Short mmCIF file of C-alpha atoms in Angstrom, two decimals:
data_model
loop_
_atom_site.label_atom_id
_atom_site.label_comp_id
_atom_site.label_asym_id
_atom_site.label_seq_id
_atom_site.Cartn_x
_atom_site.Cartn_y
_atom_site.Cartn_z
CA UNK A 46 186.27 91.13 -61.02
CA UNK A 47 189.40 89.72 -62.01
CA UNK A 48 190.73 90.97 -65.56
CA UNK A 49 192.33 89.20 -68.78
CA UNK A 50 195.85 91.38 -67.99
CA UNK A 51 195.64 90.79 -63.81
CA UNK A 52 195.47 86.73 -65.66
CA UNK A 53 198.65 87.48 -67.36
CA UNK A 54 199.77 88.82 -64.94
CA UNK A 55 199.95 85.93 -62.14
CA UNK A 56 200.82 83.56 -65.45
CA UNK A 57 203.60 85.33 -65.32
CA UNK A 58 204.45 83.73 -61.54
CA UNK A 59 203.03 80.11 -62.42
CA UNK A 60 205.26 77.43 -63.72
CA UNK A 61 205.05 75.69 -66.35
CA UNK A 62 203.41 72.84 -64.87
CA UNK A 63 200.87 75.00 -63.25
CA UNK A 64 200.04 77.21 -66.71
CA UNK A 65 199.00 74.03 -68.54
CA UNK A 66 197.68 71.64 -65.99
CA UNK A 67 194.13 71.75 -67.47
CA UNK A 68 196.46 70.15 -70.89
CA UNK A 69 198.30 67.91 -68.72
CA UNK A 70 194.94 66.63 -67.21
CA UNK A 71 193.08 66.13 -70.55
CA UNK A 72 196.20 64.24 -71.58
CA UNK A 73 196.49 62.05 -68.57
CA UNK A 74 193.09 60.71 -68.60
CA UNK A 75 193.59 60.16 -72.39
CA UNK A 76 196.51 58.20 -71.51
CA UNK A 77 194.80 56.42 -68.70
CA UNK A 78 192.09 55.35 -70.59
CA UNK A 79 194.09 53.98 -73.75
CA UNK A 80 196.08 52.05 -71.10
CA UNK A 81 192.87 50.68 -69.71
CA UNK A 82 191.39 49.63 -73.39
CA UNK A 83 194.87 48.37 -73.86
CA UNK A 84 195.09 45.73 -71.06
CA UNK A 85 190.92 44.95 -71.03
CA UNK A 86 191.42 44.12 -74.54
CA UNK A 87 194.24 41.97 -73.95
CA UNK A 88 192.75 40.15 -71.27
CA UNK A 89 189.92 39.69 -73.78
CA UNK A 90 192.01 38.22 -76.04
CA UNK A 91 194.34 36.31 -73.79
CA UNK A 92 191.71 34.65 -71.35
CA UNK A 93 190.10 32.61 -73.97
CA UNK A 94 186.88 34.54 -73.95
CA UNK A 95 187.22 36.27 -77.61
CA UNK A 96 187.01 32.32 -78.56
CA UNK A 97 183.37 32.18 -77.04
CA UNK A 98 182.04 35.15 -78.28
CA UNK A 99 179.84 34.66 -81.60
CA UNK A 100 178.68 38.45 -81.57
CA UNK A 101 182.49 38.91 -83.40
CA UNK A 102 182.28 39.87 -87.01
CA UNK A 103 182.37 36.69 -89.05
CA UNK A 104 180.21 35.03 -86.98
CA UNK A 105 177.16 36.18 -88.24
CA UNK A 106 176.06 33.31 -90.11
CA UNK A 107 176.40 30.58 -87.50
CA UNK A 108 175.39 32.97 -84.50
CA UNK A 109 171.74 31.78 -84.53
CA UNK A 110 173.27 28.22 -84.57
CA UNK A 111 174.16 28.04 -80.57
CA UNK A 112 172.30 25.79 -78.54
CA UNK A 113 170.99 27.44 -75.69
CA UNK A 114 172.64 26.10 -72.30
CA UNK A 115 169.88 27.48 -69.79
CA UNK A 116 167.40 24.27 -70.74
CA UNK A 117 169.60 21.84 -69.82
CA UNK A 118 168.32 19.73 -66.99
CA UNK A 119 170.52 18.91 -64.13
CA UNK A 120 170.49 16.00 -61.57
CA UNK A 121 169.94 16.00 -58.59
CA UNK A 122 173.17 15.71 -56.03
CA UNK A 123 171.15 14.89 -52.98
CA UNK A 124 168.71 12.00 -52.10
CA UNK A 125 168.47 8.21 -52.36
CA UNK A 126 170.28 6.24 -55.22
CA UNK A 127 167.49 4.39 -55.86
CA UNK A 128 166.26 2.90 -59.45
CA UNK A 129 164.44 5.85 -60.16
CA UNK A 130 167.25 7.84 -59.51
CA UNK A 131 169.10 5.84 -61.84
CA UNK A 132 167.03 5.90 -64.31
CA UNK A 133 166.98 9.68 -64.34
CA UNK A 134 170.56 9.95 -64.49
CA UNK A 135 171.01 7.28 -67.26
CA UNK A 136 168.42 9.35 -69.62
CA UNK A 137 170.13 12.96 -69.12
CA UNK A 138 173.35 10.96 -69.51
CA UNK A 139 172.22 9.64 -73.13
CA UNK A 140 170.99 12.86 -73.79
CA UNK A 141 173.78 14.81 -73.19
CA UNK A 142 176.68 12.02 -74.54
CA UNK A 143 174.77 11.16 -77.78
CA UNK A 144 175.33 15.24 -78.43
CA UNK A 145 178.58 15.10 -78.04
CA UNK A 146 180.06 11.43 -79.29
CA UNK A 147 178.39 11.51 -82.50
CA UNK A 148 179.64 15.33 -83.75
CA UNK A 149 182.48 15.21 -86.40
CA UNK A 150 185.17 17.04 -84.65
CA UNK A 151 187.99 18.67 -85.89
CA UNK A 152 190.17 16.46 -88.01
CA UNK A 153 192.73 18.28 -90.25
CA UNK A 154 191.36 17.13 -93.37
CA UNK A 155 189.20 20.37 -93.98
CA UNK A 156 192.49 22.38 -93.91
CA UNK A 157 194.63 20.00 -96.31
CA UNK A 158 196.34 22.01 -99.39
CA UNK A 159 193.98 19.46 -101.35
CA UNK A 160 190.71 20.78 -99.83
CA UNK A 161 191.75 24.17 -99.62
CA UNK A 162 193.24 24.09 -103.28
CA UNK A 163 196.47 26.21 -102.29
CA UNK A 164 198.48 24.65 -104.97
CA UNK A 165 195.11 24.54 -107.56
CA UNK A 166 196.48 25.74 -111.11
CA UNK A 167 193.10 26.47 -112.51
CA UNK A 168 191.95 28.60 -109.22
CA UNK A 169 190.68 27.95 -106.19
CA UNK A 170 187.07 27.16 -105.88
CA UNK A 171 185.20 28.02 -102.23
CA UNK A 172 184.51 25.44 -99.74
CA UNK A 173 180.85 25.47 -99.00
CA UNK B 274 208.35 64.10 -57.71
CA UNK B 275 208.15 60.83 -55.89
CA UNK B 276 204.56 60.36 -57.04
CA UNK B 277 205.51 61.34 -60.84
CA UNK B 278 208.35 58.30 -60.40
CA UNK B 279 205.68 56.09 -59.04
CA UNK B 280 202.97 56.59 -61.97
CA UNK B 281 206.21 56.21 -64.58
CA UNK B 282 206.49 52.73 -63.00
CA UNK B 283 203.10 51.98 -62.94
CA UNK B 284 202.70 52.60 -66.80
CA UNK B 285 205.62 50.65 -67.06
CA UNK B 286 205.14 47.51 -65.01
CA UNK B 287 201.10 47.54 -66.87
CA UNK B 288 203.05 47.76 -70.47
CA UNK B 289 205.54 44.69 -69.46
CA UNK B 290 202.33 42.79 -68.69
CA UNK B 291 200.28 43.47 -71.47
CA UNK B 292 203.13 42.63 -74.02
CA UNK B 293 204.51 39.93 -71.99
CA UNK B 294 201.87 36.97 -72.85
CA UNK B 295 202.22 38.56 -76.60
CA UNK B 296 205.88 38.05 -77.16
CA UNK B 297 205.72 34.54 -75.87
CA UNK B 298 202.58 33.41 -78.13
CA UNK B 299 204.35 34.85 -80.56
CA UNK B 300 207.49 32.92 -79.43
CA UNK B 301 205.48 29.30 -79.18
CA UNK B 302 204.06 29.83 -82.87
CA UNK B 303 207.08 30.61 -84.80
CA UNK B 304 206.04 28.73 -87.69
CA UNK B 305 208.54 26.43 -88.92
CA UNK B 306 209.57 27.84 -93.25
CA UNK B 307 208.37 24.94 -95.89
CA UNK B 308 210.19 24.48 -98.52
CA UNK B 309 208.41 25.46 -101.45
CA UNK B 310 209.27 25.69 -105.22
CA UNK B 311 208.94 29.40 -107.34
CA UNK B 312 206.00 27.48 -109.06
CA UNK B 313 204.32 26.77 -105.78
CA UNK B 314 205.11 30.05 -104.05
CA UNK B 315 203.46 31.99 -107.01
CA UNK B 316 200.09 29.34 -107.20
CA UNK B 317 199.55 30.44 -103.29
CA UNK B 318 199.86 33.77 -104.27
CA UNK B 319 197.59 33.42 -106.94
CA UNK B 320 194.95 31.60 -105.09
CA UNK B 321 195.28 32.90 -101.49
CA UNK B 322 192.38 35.29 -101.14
CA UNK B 323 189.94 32.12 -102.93
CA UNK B 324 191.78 29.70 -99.74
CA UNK B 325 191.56 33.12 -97.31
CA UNK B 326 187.32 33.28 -97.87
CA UNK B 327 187.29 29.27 -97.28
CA UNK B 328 189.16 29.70 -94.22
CA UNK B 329 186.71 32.10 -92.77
CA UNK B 330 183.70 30.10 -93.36
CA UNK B 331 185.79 27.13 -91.40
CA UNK B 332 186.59 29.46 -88.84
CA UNK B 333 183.23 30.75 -88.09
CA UNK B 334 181.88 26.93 -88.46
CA UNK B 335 184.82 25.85 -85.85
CA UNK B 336 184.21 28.73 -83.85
CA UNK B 337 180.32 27.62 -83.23
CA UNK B 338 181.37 23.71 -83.05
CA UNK B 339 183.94 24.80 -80.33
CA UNK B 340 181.00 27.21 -78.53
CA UNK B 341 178.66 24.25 -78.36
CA UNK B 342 180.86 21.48 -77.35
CA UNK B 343 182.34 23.43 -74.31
CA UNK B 344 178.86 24.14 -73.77
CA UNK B 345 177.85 20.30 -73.14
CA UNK B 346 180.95 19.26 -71.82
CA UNK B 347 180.50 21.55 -69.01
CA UNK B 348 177.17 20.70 -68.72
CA UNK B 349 178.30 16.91 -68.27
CA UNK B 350 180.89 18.15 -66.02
CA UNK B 351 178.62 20.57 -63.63
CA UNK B 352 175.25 18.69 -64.02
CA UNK B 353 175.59 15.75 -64.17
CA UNK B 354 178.85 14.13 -63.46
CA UNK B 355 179.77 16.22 -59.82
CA UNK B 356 175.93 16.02 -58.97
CA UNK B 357 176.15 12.05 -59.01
CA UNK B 358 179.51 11.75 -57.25
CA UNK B 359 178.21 14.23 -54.76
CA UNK B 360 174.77 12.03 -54.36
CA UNK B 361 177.09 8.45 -54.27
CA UNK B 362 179.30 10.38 -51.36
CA UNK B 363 176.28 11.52 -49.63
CA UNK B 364 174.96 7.63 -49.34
CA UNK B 365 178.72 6.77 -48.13
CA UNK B 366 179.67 4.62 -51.27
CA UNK B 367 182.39 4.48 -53.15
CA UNK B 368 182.53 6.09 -55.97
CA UNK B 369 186.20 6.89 -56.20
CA UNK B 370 187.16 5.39 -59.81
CA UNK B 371 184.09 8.09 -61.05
CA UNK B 372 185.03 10.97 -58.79
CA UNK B 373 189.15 11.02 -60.18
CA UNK B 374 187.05 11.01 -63.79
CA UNK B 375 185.83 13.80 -63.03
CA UNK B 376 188.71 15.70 -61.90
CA UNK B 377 190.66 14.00 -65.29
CA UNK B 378 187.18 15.46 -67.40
CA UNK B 379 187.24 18.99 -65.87
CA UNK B 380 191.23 19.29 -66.28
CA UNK B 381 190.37 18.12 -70.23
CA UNK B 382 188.03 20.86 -70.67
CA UNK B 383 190.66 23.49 -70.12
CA UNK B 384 193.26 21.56 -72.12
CA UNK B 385 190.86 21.51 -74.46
CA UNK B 386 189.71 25.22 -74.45
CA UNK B 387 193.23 26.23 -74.20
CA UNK B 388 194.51 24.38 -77.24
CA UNK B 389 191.34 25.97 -79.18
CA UNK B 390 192.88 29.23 -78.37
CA UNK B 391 195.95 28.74 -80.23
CA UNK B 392 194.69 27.31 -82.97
CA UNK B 393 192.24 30.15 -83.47
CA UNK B 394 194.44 32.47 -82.79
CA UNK B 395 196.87 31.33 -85.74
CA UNK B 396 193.88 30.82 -87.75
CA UNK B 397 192.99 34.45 -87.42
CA UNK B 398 196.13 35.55 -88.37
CA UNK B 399 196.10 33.79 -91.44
CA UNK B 400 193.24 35.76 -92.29
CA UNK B 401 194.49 38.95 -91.64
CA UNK B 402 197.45 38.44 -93.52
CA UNK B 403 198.59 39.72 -96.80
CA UNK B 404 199.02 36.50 -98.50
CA UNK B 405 199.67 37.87 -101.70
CA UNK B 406 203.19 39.52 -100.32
CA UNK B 407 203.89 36.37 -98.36
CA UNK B 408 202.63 33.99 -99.80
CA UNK B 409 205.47 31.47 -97.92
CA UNK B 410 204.32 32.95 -94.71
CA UNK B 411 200.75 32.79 -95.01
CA UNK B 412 201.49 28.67 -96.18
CA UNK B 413 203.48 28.05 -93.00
CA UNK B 414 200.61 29.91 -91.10
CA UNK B 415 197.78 27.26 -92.34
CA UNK B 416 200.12 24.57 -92.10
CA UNK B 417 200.51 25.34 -87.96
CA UNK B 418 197.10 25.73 -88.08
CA UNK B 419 196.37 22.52 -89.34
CA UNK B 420 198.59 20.93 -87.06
CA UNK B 421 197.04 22.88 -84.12
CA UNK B 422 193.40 21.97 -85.51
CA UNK B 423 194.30 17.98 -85.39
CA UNK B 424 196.04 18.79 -81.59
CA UNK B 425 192.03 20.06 -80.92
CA UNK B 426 190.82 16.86 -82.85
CA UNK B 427 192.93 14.82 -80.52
CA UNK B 428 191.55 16.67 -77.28
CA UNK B 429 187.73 16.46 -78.15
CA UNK B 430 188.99 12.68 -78.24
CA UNK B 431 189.99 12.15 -75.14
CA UNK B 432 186.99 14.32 -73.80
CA UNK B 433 184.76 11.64 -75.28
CA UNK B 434 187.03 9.15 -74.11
CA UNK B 435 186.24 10.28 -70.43
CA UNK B 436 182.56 10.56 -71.26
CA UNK B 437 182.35 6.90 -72.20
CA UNK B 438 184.72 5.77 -69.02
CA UNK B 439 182.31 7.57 -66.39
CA UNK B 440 179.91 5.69 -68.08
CA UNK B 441 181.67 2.56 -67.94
CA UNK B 442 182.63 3.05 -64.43
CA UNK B 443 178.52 4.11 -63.38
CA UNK B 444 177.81 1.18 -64.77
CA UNK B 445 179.85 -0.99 -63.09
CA UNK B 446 179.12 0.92 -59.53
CA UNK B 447 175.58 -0.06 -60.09
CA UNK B 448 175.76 -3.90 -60.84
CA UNK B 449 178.44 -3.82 -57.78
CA UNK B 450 175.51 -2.10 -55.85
CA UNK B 451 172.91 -4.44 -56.90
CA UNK B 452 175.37 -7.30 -56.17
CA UNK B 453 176.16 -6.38 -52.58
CA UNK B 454 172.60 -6.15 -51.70
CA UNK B 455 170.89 -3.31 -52.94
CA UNK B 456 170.66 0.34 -53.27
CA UNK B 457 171.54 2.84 -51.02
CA UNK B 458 169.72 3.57 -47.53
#
């Protein structure tokens, strides 16, 4: 049964490094881990995926907006080109264009002093 | 010893990284200072957290326009644009003029998604600012933004651009197709 004084008493022989190595372990892995969050997060950021990801705060009101990718029928890359085969491709084509050619994209206009009212004198009203 | 040296360097080398990319966004969107009257300066201040909430309903409405576009462009891209050159390849035709817009298409995308990430990025600043101590900063923050928004505008252009050309170009295969005697074998 080792005793509290026969503890002091190797402490006593132990250097520094050795007396607090359960501190300097606690500390490490604190360390470790902050440098971890540090560069995930800034991959996060840097990598373009914090742009894709609705579940951020602020996005709550549009969130439920996202069309849903999975549904989205693809064509075929093998077999005859035949006129069914074109005509298959010509309707997914439509389908998928017409989504994107007629959306109003992202023209400065919305983020003019004039629609914004920076320079307003009786206040700013919201943009709804 | 050694080892201590060697995990010094290691935290080091990880720290240069991480705040590398950081210091040179920070270097590319400098904004450039307006010139603003007293008058001006103190009308931003006055109206900046009204123009802040209005920029975070745009960003949250850009931020689900830009989720949904990508979305179908890469669906074009992936489903239906590679599986047809891949099909006109496999029936040894040529569909070179659709194949390089393709490649052009896919390389918009990321130009696309990459200029997105700038301008969000100096959107979001301009939300976490404190625009009434500076106010002249927070101006020259939309105003980059603004310019960075139309650089997107002009991107999503040329995306739809290269949606109508493969178009064009599949179109043009075909009656070529038909004209030299039918479809494939």
């Amino acid at each position: 049964m080792i005793s509290l004084s026969d503890l002091k008493e190797e402490a006593k022989y132990m250097s520094r490094w050795e007396q607090h190595r359960f501190l300097f372990m606690v500390t490490g892995v604190i360390v470790v881990s902050l440098i971890l969050v540090a560069i995930s997060m800034n991959l996060y950021n840097n990598n373009g995926t914090a742009q894709v990801d609705l579940s951020r705060p602020g996005y709550q009101a549009v969130r439920d907006q996202v069309s849903r990718s999975d549904n989205i029928e693809s064509f075929s890359s093998t077999g005859e080109l035949d006129e069914d085969a074109f005509k298959k491709f010509e309707k997914l084509y439509a389908e998928r264009s017409d989504m994107v050619l007629d959306v109003a994209g992202f023209g400065s206009a919305a983020l003019s002093d004039d629609a914004l009212q920076i320079f307003s004198e009786t206040g700013a009203t919201l943009i709804e | 010893m050694k080892k201590l040296s060697l995990v010094a360097i290691t935290i080091v080398a990880a720290f240069a990284v991480l705040i590398s990319p950081l210091a040179y966004a920070q270097e590319q969107q400098q904004p450039v200072y307006a010139e603003l009257s007293d008058a001006q300066v103190e009308l931003i201040r006055k109206n900046c957290l009204t123009v802040q909430v209005s920029l975070s309903r745009i960003h949250a409405n850009d931020g689900l326009l830009r989720v949904n576009l990508a979305q179908q462009y890469n669906a074009i891209a992936s489903k239906l644009m590679a599986p047809m050159d891949s099909r006109i390849s496999l029936n040894k035709l040529d569909g070179l003029a659709m194949a390089t817009t393709t490649v052009e298409f896919n390389k918009q995308i990321k130009v696309f998604t990459d200029t997105y990430q700038k301008y969000e990025n100096t959107l979001s600043k301009s939300l976490t600012m404190r625009c009434g101590d500076q106010p002249i900063e927070f101006y020259d923050t939309v105003s980059l933004a603004r310019s960075q928004r139309n650089q997107v505008n002009e991107e999503v252009k040329e995306l739809n651009r290269l949606v109508r050309q493969y178009i064009e170009q599949y179109h043009a295969f075909k009656a070529g197709l038909k004209s030299n005697g039918g479809e494939s074998q």
